[in-house]
Amino acid sequence: MRHGRPNVLVTSAGRRGELIEILRQSFAAGGRRASVFTADASALSAAGLVGDGHHVVPRLDDPTYLDVLTRLCDELDVGHVVPTIDTELPLMASAVRHLDNQGTRVWVSGPETIALAQDKRLTNRFLAEHGLPHARQWDLDSLDDFHSLSFPVIAKPARGSSSVGLARVTSSDALSQLRTERGGQDYVVESVARGTEYTVDVLVDRLGTCRASIPRKRLEVRAGEVSKGVTVDRPDLAALAREVVTKLPDAFGVLNVQIFADATGPSAVIEVNARFGGGFPLTYRAGADLPGWLAQDIDLVPPTASLQWAAGLVMLRYDRAVFASADDLGVQT
Amino acid sequence: MRHGRPNVLVTSAGRRGELIEILRQSFAAGGRRASVFTADASALSAAGLVGDGHHVVPRLDDPTYLDVLTRLCDELDVGHVVPTIDTELPLMASAVRHLDNQGTRVWVSGPETIALAQDKRLTNRFLAEHGLPHARQWDLDSLDDFHSLSFPVIAKPARGSSSVGLARVTSSDALSQLRTERGGQDYVVESVARGTEYTVDVLVDRLGTCRASIPRKRLEVRAGEVSKGVTVDRPDLAALAREVVTKLPDAFGVLNVQIFADATGPSAVIEVNARFGGGFPLTYRAGADLPGWLAQDIDLVPPTASLQWAAGLVMLRYDRAVFASADDLGVQT
């Protein structure tokens, strides 16, 4: 069997309904007959109702998680596992070889890239060491002299995501108070980067080459997720993101790089996410079929999926509802 | 012309993409040929891309707003205007007679109901006067003795919505601090009601009779909107909501009533919203075609739309994206 197992499993599927639809469409366009299954610790996953079958699995911190996942991939004939949240990435990276042996490829970077992406201190150090644009950064707990800072500054958890816990701090008094409240919680303090925030979706192939780099601008954020965005023709940002992921030690698959920039160019790389970003549907609908290309790369077949894409596509989002019976989901009414 | 103008206009459409789809489906099921148009102060409305045509109108505080709306309804042959946000309701109520004269019916309650729904102090007084279950409530600014309270208490803006500014306060010190921060902003303090929160969607006809009352339970809230919910077989909550809206002076159309309750019954009515609730798609998909029934009531035709509905339907939501070109929306990239 040349192409290995046919099906796809999206883990920690949660609210990723659009990603499920994209994977289904991308695989079908590539002439593959793939079911897109979902897994989550909760039965109440919106994506679970969009996919071809939802499986409730143990929580990530449960010691049986990987065994259950392995067995599930075997039973469902899964060739591609797509993790979606930061907290599952180290676990997934540790299971790559084991799953590979049974013909299941995990769309995940290696452990060094994941460690680096998940800790803003390591990200910042990596950027500095490679001469890439970055914000000035300090540890909140070990910062001696608040008065030496140029306010405002940004304070955020070193290992946070989705802007949770992020605060814009405008004075040394406010920063002192923040340290009193959040001290010992591994907060970092950063200089404010010039410009506005862009996200660049990138695809890194199995040889570590960056094959696609698509910048989009955030127009509005809601509950930590981009709710309005637009693809932009910014070769400078595309090139910077490509440089970042190429210098990462063991990047693989679809990642995104968050960059502040203005009309004169990028001012700082803020974050690397070693997974599909929440706003990825915009990049896909603009024409960049990253899942299709990645699946072909994994299967060593010549690429037919297009990597052409269009700048100036706007994405607007609303709450889409899916329905099931309380009995089927185990919900008490 | 017996049925008046055919089309629908949803104002302040924003992210109400599902409501647009519901109105289109409901009217089509009723054998009506209706276009569902949208209006908003922003071109960047997700609902605008779901409907049959989006119109950018002045902001609500612009003195020309009602003139523009009136002209738009005329040009688009609009028979039904559906407002969606609290801040536009007083304006809409004031324009009812004027729009009615040109054959455009606004799905909005009268000014007394709207005033009462928008101010939690008036809501609380109304409930008390009618012997309906309610939380104890105080004005934050005029509260004398914090120590007389039984903590925790809930503090919230008297005229807020979507849980913005709501805080659970656990001590008199914390409440003092809140008063220092929010003093003069019309906060109210309420006793914590027993149980969990339910929303009851109701339909009030042109004679002021409550024709439908469907309770649903919130399972999860995200950014102030219900993201997971389930319809429930709770005749006690349905009856209480019916009693509330029947006692309101001039309720009309689709409203919802928020109630805290446990297994023993309701403990307090918390809020009345004189508009479609964000979670209304659940009620519709459970079978209660309130828009279809309301349109028939307005047109004085015998009801064919069903008001049967099913308990135990679960709604789960995810971010659905819609797309347009930056040029068409006037977005700079």
XYZ file of C-alpha atoms in Angstrom:
666
model
C 0.000 0.000 0.000
C 1.746 3.096 -1.228
C -0.179 5.838 0.504
C -0.426 4.240 3.901
C -3.575 4.535 5.924
C -6.249 6.775 4.450
C -8.011 8.501 7.333
C -7.415 11.641 9.381
C -7.779 12.110 13.149
C -7.936 15.622 14.613
C -7.102 15.543 18.328
C -8.325 17.988 21.014
C -10.821 18.906 18.317
C -12.924 21.251 20.494
C -14.371 24.034 18.359
C -12.239 23.399 15.246
C -15.207 22.735 13.009
C -13.820 24.707 10.088
C -10.532 22.795 10.210
C -12.464 19.527 9.912
C -14.276 20.820 6.832
C -11.025 22.047 5.315
C -9.243 18.716 5.836
C -12.153 16.846 4.289
C -12.253 19.176 1.298
C -8.483 19.220 0.848
C -8.176 15.426 0.919
C -11.127 15.005 -1.455
C -9.607 17.528 -3.874
C -6.425 15.442 -3.838
C -8.410 12.406 -4.953
C -8.168 10.720 -1.541
C -11.013 8.880 0.078
C -10.507 9.955 3.669
C -12.773 10.074 6.669
C -11.974 12.894 9.098
C -12.440 11.659 12.654
C -12.197 13.713 15.840
C -11.049 13.041 19.397
C -11.489 15.111 22.536
C -11.737 14.583 26.284
C -15.289 15.937 26.049
C -18.288 14.599 24.155
C -19.396 18.238 23.768
C -17.098 19.125 20.882
C -18.613 21.202 18.068
C -15.966 19.845 15.697
C -17.024 16.357 16.725
C -20.440 16.969 15.182
C -18.859 18.257 11.960
C -16.513 15.283 11.456
C -17.179 11.679 10.458
C -17.108 10.287 13.982
C -16.208 11.636 17.399
C -14.245 9.686 20.008
C -14.069 10.637 23.670
C -10.549 9.937 24.923
C -8.810 10.380 28.297
C -7.439 13.778 29.238
C -3.897 14.579 28.120
C -2.534 14.121 31.631
C -3.987 10.628 31.898
C -1.189 8.002 31.698
C -3.264 5.875 29.315
C -3.723 8.691 26.775
C -1.107 7.558 24.258
C -2.188 3.918 24.431
C -5.769 4.902 23.748
C -4.685 7.176 20.879
C -2.525 4.458 19.333
C -5.314 1.909 19.475
C -7.788 4.405 18.055
C -5.517 5.160 15.088
C -5.208 1.450 14.458
C -8.932 0.767 14.646
C -9.867 3.772 12.487
C -7.094 3.212 9.913
C -5.687 6.689 10.588
C -2.747 7.809 8.421
C -2.617 11.433 9.579
C -2.981 12.757 13.121
C -3.524 16.525 13.370
C -2.998 17.972 16.874
C -4.539 21.388 17.483
C -3.629 22.728 20.937
C -0.301 23.665 22.452
C -0.567 21.469 25.515
C -0.741 18.242 23.524
C 2.278 18.938 21.300
C 5.072 17.587 23.569
C 3.127 14.362 24.055
C 2.486 14.039 20.334
C 6.144 14.661 19.483
C 7.159 11.915 21.912
C 4.837 9.464 20.178
C 5.877 10.200 16.576
C 8.187 7.219 16.067
C 5.847 4.761 17.714
C 2.863 5.884 15.625
C 4.994 6.080 12.476
C 5.740 2.355 12.873
C 2.066 1.561 12.515
C 1.694 3.798 9.453
C 0.300 6.843 11.278
C 2.062 10.130 10.642
C 1.637 12.906 13.212
C 1.601 16.467 11.841
C 3.877 17.804 14.561
C 7.300 19.398 14.878
C 10.162 17.862 16.866
C 10.558 18.361 20.626
C 13.073 21.210 20.409
C 10.834 23.381 18.250
C 7.880 22.632 20.488
C 9.750 23.489 23.674
C 10.943 26.720 22.104
C 7.500 27.694 20.804
C 5.821 27.091 24.143
C 8.090 29.267 26.259
C 8.320 32.939 25.323
C 11.684 33.190 27.090
C 13.129 30.463 24.851
C 11.505 32.022 21.774
C 13.027 35.393 22.611
C 16.488 33.906 23.194
C 16.290 31.941 19.922
C 15.383 35.085 17.991
C 18.210 37.070 19.594
C 20.777 34.362 18.903
C 19.824 34.253 15.225
C 19.737 38.017 14.754
C 15.999 38.024 14.093
C 13.852 41.015 15.130
C 12.504 40.632 18.658
C 11.088 42.656 21.533
C 13.245 43.409 24.575
C 12.215 40.993 27.299
C 12.686 40.612 31.041
C 11.547 38.147 33.685
C 8.953 39.900 35.849
C 10.256 38.285 39.038
C 13.923 39.107 38.503
C 13.465 42.592 37.086
C 15.369 45.001 39.351
C 14.563 48.509 38.333
C 11.126 49.227 36.929
C 12.077 52.867 36.377
C 14.594 51.902 33.693
C 11.728 50.630 31.527
C 10.090 52.708 28.850
C 6.347 52.406 29.484
C 3.944 51.087 28.331
C 5.202 47.498 28.419
C 3.443 44.183 27.824
C 3.304 41.588 30.607
C 2.296 38.006 29.832
C 2.728 34.463 31.092
C 5.896 32.932 29.658
C 3.963 29.788 28.747
C 0.528 31.229 27.963
C -1.489 31.170 24.772
C -4.470 32.985 23.165
C -3.588 36.240 24.968
C -4.782 34.763 28.299
C -3.264 36.790 31.158
C -1.783 39.386 28.818
C -1.726 42.944 30.209
C -0.594 46.296 28.891
C 1.129 48.034 31.788
C 1.557 51.802 31.755
C 3.534 52.653 34.907
C 6.098 51.248 37.309
C 3.481 51.334 40.083
C 1.114 49.184 38.035
C 3.964 46.799 37.255
C 4.821 46.521 40.966
C 1.215 45.672 41.681
C 1.207 43.065 38.921
C 4.314 41.461 40.440
C 2.578 41.343 43.808
C -0.420 39.608 42.213
C 1.295 37.361 39.664
C 4.751 36.912 41.188
C 6.127 33.381 40.893
C 3.874 32.672 37.926
C 6.633 33.000 35.313
C 5.523 36.258 33.760
C 7.678 38.046 31.224
C 7.698 41.763 30.498
C 8.288 42.953 26.950
C 8.794 46.248 25.187
C 5.870 47.192 22.959
C 6.654 46.302 19.355
C 6.068 48.877 16.645
C 3.105 48.433 14.320
C 0.214 45.964 14.250
C 0.042 42.215 14.566
C 0.327 39.863 11.614
C 0.207 36.076 11.544
C 2.118 34.132 8.920
C 1.030 30.558 8.213
C 3.937 28.407 7.063
C 4.413 24.884 5.781
C 7.638 23.010 6.493
C 8.229 19.761 4.591
C 9.842 16.535 5.812
C 13.296 17.787 4.743
C 12.892 20.957 6.842
C 12.354 23.237 3.850
C 9.750 25.978 4.157
C 7.463 25.499 1.179
C 4.819 28.155 1.799
C 4.521 31.357 3.823
C 1.256 33.329 3.797
C 0.842 36.543 5.842
C -2.503 37.707 7.159
C -3.426 40.690 9.308
C -5.673 40.592 12.348
C -8.515 43.086 12.051
C -10.388 42.001 15.183
C -9.890 39.495 17.973
C -12.650 37.947 20.100
C -12.046 35.676 23.105
C -8.401 35.303 22.035
C -9.282 34.150 18.488
C -9.075 36.167 15.289
C -12.650 37.039 14.304
C -11.802 39.304 11.354
C -8.669 39.057 9.227
C -7.285 39.697 5.758
C -4.494 38.114 3.686
C -1.853 40.657 2.744
C 0.781 40.982 0.056
C 3.762 41.440 2.364
C 6.806 39.582 0.970
C 8.893 40.999 3.841
C 6.752 39.225 6.450
C 6.552 36.030 4.389
C 10.346 36.018 4.126
C 10.875 36.681 7.835
C 8.540 33.844 8.874
C 10.299 31.526 6.419
C 13.652 32.477 7.937
C 12.347 31.851 11.469
C 11.011 28.346 10.814
C 14.008 27.368 8.689
C 16.305 28.213 11.603
C 14.164 26.263 14.059
C 15.889 22.970 14.858
C 13.174 20.478 13.907
C 10.083 22.244 12.542
C 7.646 20.171 10.516
C 4.121 20.615 9.190
C 1.900 23.657 9.497
C 2.983 26.330 11.991
C 2.448 30.030 12.320
C 4.643 32.953 13.277
C 3.271 36.123 14.872
C 4.992 39.325 13.848
C 4.528 43.005 14.618
C 5.147 45.258 11.656
C 4.282 48.588 10.130
C 4.607 49.947 6.587
C 8.380 50.200 6.940
C 8.788 46.511 7.798
C 8.715 44.010 10.673
C 9.673 45.224 14.144
C 9.515 41.988 16.181
C 8.641 38.317 16.026
C 6.406 37.810 19.053
C 5.464 34.178 19.043
C 5.756 30.866 17.190
C 2.834 28.426 17.314
C 3.792 24.901 16.266
C 0.268 23.999 15.145
C -2.583 25.184 12.929
C -3.583 28.692 13.997
C -7.211 29.502 14.724
C -7.283 31.815 11.706
C -5.931 29.196 9.293
C -9.259 28.931 7.410
C -8.480 32.334 5.880
C -5.191 31.113 4.442
C -6.828 27.986 3.031
C -9.731 29.887 1.431
C -7.237 32.334 -0.070
C -5.987 29.333 -2.032
C -3.035 27.940 -0.063
C -3.891 24.250 0.334
C -1.306 23.485 3.006
C -2.962 20.245 4.207
C -3.096 18.855 0.664
C 0.511 19.691 0.031
C 1.638 18.261 3.358
C -0.214 14.989 2.750
C 1.467 14.667 -0.649
C 4.847 15.441 0.882
C 4.346 12.761 3.524
C 3.278 10.210 0.908
C 6.201 11.104 -1.390
C 3.911 11.784 -4.312
C 4.510 14.705 -6.710
C 2.658 17.823 -5.567
C -0.563 18.649 -7.353
C -2.073 20.823 -4.622
C -1.672 24.484 -5.487
C 0.384 26.829 -3.357
C -0.872 29.873 -5.175
C -2.860 32.207 -2.955
C -4.576 35.564 -3.151
C -3.852 38.664 -1.069
C -6.773 40.880 -0.080
C -9.198 38.162 0.988
C -11.188 39.176 4.081
C -12.498 36.619 6.587
C -15.407 37.478 8.928
C -16.645 34.971 11.492
C -19.880 34.214 13.295
C -21.059 31.530 15.695
C -22.197 28.507 13.744
C -24.299 25.989 15.638
C -24.396 22.217 15.267
C -26.894 20.001 17.029
C -27.240 16.583 18.640
C -29.515 14.959 21.160
C -28.711 15.231 24.857
C -29.027 11.456 25.157
C -26.411 10.843 22.466
C -23.962 13.246 24.122
C -24.638 12.146 27.677
C -25.950 15.582 28.726
C -28.295 15.710 31.689
C -31.196 18.121 31.206
C -51.861 43.892 -1.030
C -52.783 41.664 1.828
C -49.388 40.611 3.131
C -47.647 43.931 2.833
C -44.070 44.195 1.767
C -42.231 40.893 1.384
C -38.644 41.411 2.512
C -36.805 41.324 5.838
C -34.153 43.718 7.135
C -31.987 42.737 10.111
C -30.415 45.812 11.712
C -27.133 45.989 13.636
C -26.579 42.615 12.000
C -22.966 42.176 13.175
C -22.241 38.488 13.743
C -25.867 37.266 13.549
C -25.221 34.983 10.583
C -27.320 32.146 11.983
C -30.297 34.440 12.549
C -30.150 35.463 8.870
C -30.216 31.812 7.809
C -33.091 31.082 10.176
C -35.199 33.993 8.918
C -34.604 32.937 5.317
C -35.531 29.342 6.079
C -38.548 30.263 8.191
C -40.021 32.604 5.585
C -39.400 30.104 2.775
C -41.109 27.356 4.800
C -44.090 29.673 5.150
C -44.325 29.919 1.378
C -43.076 33.511 1.314
C -40.627 34.810 -1.246
C -38.519 37.032 0.984
C -35.038 38.403 0.659
C -33.235 38.849 3.981
C -31.182 42.045 3.900
C -28.794 43.313 6.561
C -27.743 46.724 7.833
C -24.871 47.723 10.089
C -22.639 50.731 10.708
C -19.728 48.566 9.554
C -19.119 46.929 6.198
C -17.312 44.178 8.129
C -20.413 42.274 9.248
C -20.270 38.484 9.015
C -24.060 38.396 8.834
C -23.841 40.818 5.926
C -22.065 38.173 3.889
C -24.693 35.568 4.789
C -27.717 37.686 3.798
C -29.009 38.811 0.425
C -27.455 42.259 0.519
C -25.630 44.317 3.116
C -26.171 48.028 3.641
C -23.801 50.275 5.578
C -25.860 52.796 7.541
C -24.984 55.646 9.958
C -24.269 54.825 13.583
C -27.239 54.734 15.943
C -26.302 58.073 17.501
C -26.259 59.787 14.127
C -29.307 62.098 13.760
C -29.915 60.858 10.202
C -30.147 57.185 11.223
C -33.940 56.874 11.169
C -34.275 58.740 7.880
C -31.736 56.462 6.264
C -33.473 53.384 7.708
C -36.883 54.538 6.494
C -35.609 55.172 2.995
C -33.806 51.831 2.943
C -36.972 49.960 3.940
C -38.821 51.743 1.155
C -36.201 51.008 -1.499
C -35.812 47.366 -0.490
C -39.547 46.715 -0.061
C -39.027 45.671 3.557
C -42.083 44.428 5.453
C -40.288 43.217 8.600
C -37.460 44.953 10.463
C -35.647 42.784 13.017
C -33.468 44.710 15.496
C -30.831 42.671 17.317
C -29.013 44.771 19.912
C -30.214 46.472 23.063
C -28.936 49.927 22.222
C -31.077 50.268 19.097
C -34.361 49.230 20.718
C -35.516 52.645 22.078
C -34.888 54.208 18.669
C -36.756 51.416 16.919
C -39.715 51.664 19.269
C -39.923 55.382 18.586
C -40.080 54.742 14.833
C -42.726 52.006 14.898
C -45.724 54.122 13.900
C -43.858 55.983 11.201
C -42.545 52.772 9.610
C -45.900 51.053 10.026
C -47.454 53.752 7.847
C -45.281 52.715 4.942
C -46.050 49.018 5.447
C -42.928 48.128 7.437
C -43.499 46.334 10.729
C -40.730 46.500 13.338
C -40.323 43.428 15.525
C -39.913 45.415 18.717
C -41.702 45.894 22.037
C -43.103 49.211 23.192
C -41.012 51.868 24.978
C -42.039 50.898 28.529
C -40.936 47.287 28.132
C -37.703 48.374 26.517
C -36.895 50.889 29.259
C -37.613 48.254 31.874
C -35.540 45.562 30.143
C -32.533 47.821 29.736
C -32.213 48.892 33.350
C -31.698 46.153 35.926
C -33.028 48.441 38.670
C -36.326 48.864 36.811
C -36.437 45.135 36.043
C -35.930 44.322 39.710
C -38.609 46.774 40.852
C -41.065 45.412 38.254
C -40.479 41.864 39.461
C -40.931 42.865 43.111
C -44.131 44.798 42.409
C -45.646 41.809 40.623
C -44.605 39.260 43.220
C -42.271 37.489 40.789
C -39.105 35.795 42.064
C -36.135 38.182 42.074
C -32.734 38.667 43.644
C -32.237 41.213 46.407
C -30.682 44.277 44.857
C -28.912 47.423 46.023
C -27.319 50.424 44.315
C -23.560 50.133 44.735
C -23.152 53.871 45.300
C -25.875 54.242 47.920
C -25.199 51.012 49.801
C -24.442 51.943 53.428
C -23.280 48.883 55.241
C -21.376 46.260 53.295
C -21.188 44.059 56.392
C -24.914 43.511 56.331
C -24.563 41.660 53.025
C -24.259 37.931 52.768
C -21.246 37.305 50.525
C -20.637 36.402 47.756
C -22.706 38.977 45.863
C -22.897 39.856 42.170
C -22.010 43.371 41.020
C -22.935 44.512 37.533
C -23.671 47.646 35.528
C -27.357 48.559 35.834
C -27.540 49.040 32.072
C -25.020 46.447 30.866
C -25.469 43.436 28.650
C -23.661 40.193 27.709
C -22.135 39.937 31.217
C -19.779 42.840 30.438
C -18.503 44.307 33.712
C -20.113 41.593 35.825
C -18.123 40.597 38.920
C -18.617 38.044 41.680
C -17.540 39.765 44.890
C -16.608 37.698 47.922
C -15.886 40.219 50.683
C -16.794 43.695 51.903
C -13.188 44.796 51.264
C -13.426 43.716 47.638
C -16.748 45.507 47.328
C -15.257 48.701 48.777
C -12.497 48.499 46.213
C -15.011 47.966 43.423
C -16.905 51.066 44.552
C -13.662 53.060 44.450
C -13.033 51.848 40.889
C -16.550 51.849 39.456
C -18.286 54.406 41.660
C -20.674 56.677 39.766
C -21.051 54.141 36.962
C -24.494 52.946 38.071
C -23.523 49.528 39.357
C -26.011 47.354 41.175
C -25.210 44.669 43.727
C -27.351 41.553 43.875
C -27.680 38.508 46.076
C -26.546 35.318 44.356
C -29.542 33.426 43.046
C -29.880 29.716 43.761
C -29.243 27.265 40.938
C -28.002 27.659 37.393
C -28.940 30.001 34.599
C -31.703 29.285 32.101
C -32.904 31.385 29.196
C -36.519 31.202 28.072
C -37.350 32.369 24.540
C -40.884 33.739 24.315
C -43.176 34.980 21.588
C -45.733 37.696 22.330
C -48.353 38.364 19.671
C -49.913 41.678 18.598
C -52.634 41.318 21.244
C -50.050 40.905 24.018
C -50.672 37.202 24.469
C -47.667 34.957 25.083
C -47.923 32.247 22.424
C -44.724 30.279 23.025
C -42.229 29.834 25.844
C -39.197 27.566 25.376
C -36.591 27.088 28.128
C -32.982 26.263 27.431
C -30.042 25.800 29.773
C -26.621 27.370 29.293
C -23.897 24.740 29.387
C -21.030 27.055 28.437
C -20.568 30.751 27.724
C -17.797 32.295 25.610
C -17.214 36.035 25.214
C -20.652 36.691 26.754
C -22.498 34.435 24.278
C -23.862 30.966 24.922
C -21.531 28.526 23.140
C -23.149 25.319 24.430
C -26.787 24.923 25.431
C -29.640 22.449 25.648
C -33.433 22.775 25.485
C -35.091 21.494 28.648
C -38.505 20.191 29.621
C -39.165 22.655 32.430
C -42.837 23.730 32.426
C -42.194 25.741 35.609
C -39.668 27.982 33.843
C -41.805 28.243 30.713
C -44.753 29.339 32.874
C -42.710 31.889 34.839
C -41.338 33.502 31.652
C -44.861 33.594 30.228
C -46.073 35.327 33.385
C -43.241 37.867 33.223
C -43.830 38.952 29.639
C -47.606 38.961 30.037
C -47.255 41.407 32.926
C -44.907 43.647 30.951
C -46.814 46.722 29.752
C -46.220 46.539 26.012
C -44.169 43.465 25.084
C -44.285 42.340 21.466
C -42.370 39.895 19.298
C -39.522 37.607 20.330
C -37.955 38.291 23.727
C -36.120 36.217 26.268
C -36.176 35.964 30.032
C -33.157 34.845 32.060
C -33.947 32.825 35.161
C -31.933 31.124 37.841
C -33.390 27.812 38.968
C -32.543 24.467 40.482
C -34.408 21.167 40.553
C -36.885 22.540 43.093
C -37.904 25.462 40.860
C -36.991 29.011 39.868
C -35.220 31.230 42.415
C -34.985 34.551 40.546
C -35.664 36.251 37.257
C -32.392 38.037 36.471
C -32.939 39.811 33.213
C -35.355 40.450 30.349
C -33.971 40.970 26.846
C -36.470 42.567 24.482
C -34.863 41.058 21.355
C -33.708 37.762 19.872
C -31.155 36.185 22.202
C -27.789 35.034 20.880
C -28.763 31.435 21.640
C -32.071 31.599 19.750
C -30.834 29.253 16.984
C -31.167 26.399 19.501
C -34.842 27.145 20.104
C -35.528 27.351 16.364
C -33.716 24.105 15.562
C -35.613 22.414 18.388
C -38.693 23.112 16.295
C -40.146 26.380 17.624
C -40.530 28.511 14.491
C -41.101 31.819 16.276
C -40.253 34.029 13.267
C -42.706 32.152 11.042
C -45.460 32.396 13.608
C -44.803 36.081 14.251
C -44.901 36.912 10.538
C -48.251 35.130 10.251
C -49.566 36.958 13.300
C -48.524 40.305 11.810
C -50.136 39.472 8.475
C -53.331 38.251 10.187
C -53.180 34.891 8.419
C -54.057 31.638 10.189
C -50.989 30.062 11.779
C -49.419 27.153 9.930
C -45.960 27.428 11.472
C -45.534 24.810 14.160
C -44.969 25.727 17.788
C -44.104 22.188 18.743
C -40.565 21.839 20.006
C -38.291 19.146 21.406
C -36.567 19.138 24.785
C -33.088 17.611 25.013
C -31.589 19.152 21.885
C -27.966 20.191 22.422
C -26.379 23.077 20.524
C -22.579 23.338 20.188
C -20.974 26.277 18.385
C -17.791 26.974 16.459
C -16.405 29.935 14.525
C -17.735 29.835 10.988
C -15.928 31.992 8.447
C -17.348 33.859 5.474
C -15.225 35.642 2.896
C -15.174 38.688 0.656
C -12.547 40.745 -1.122
C -10.865 43.603 0.706
C -11.716 45.908 -2.186
C -15.431 45.137 -1.930
C -15.436 45.791 1.821
C -13.209 48.854 1.693
C -10.492 47.203 3.810
C -6.969 48.539 3.445
C -4.320 45.819 3.381
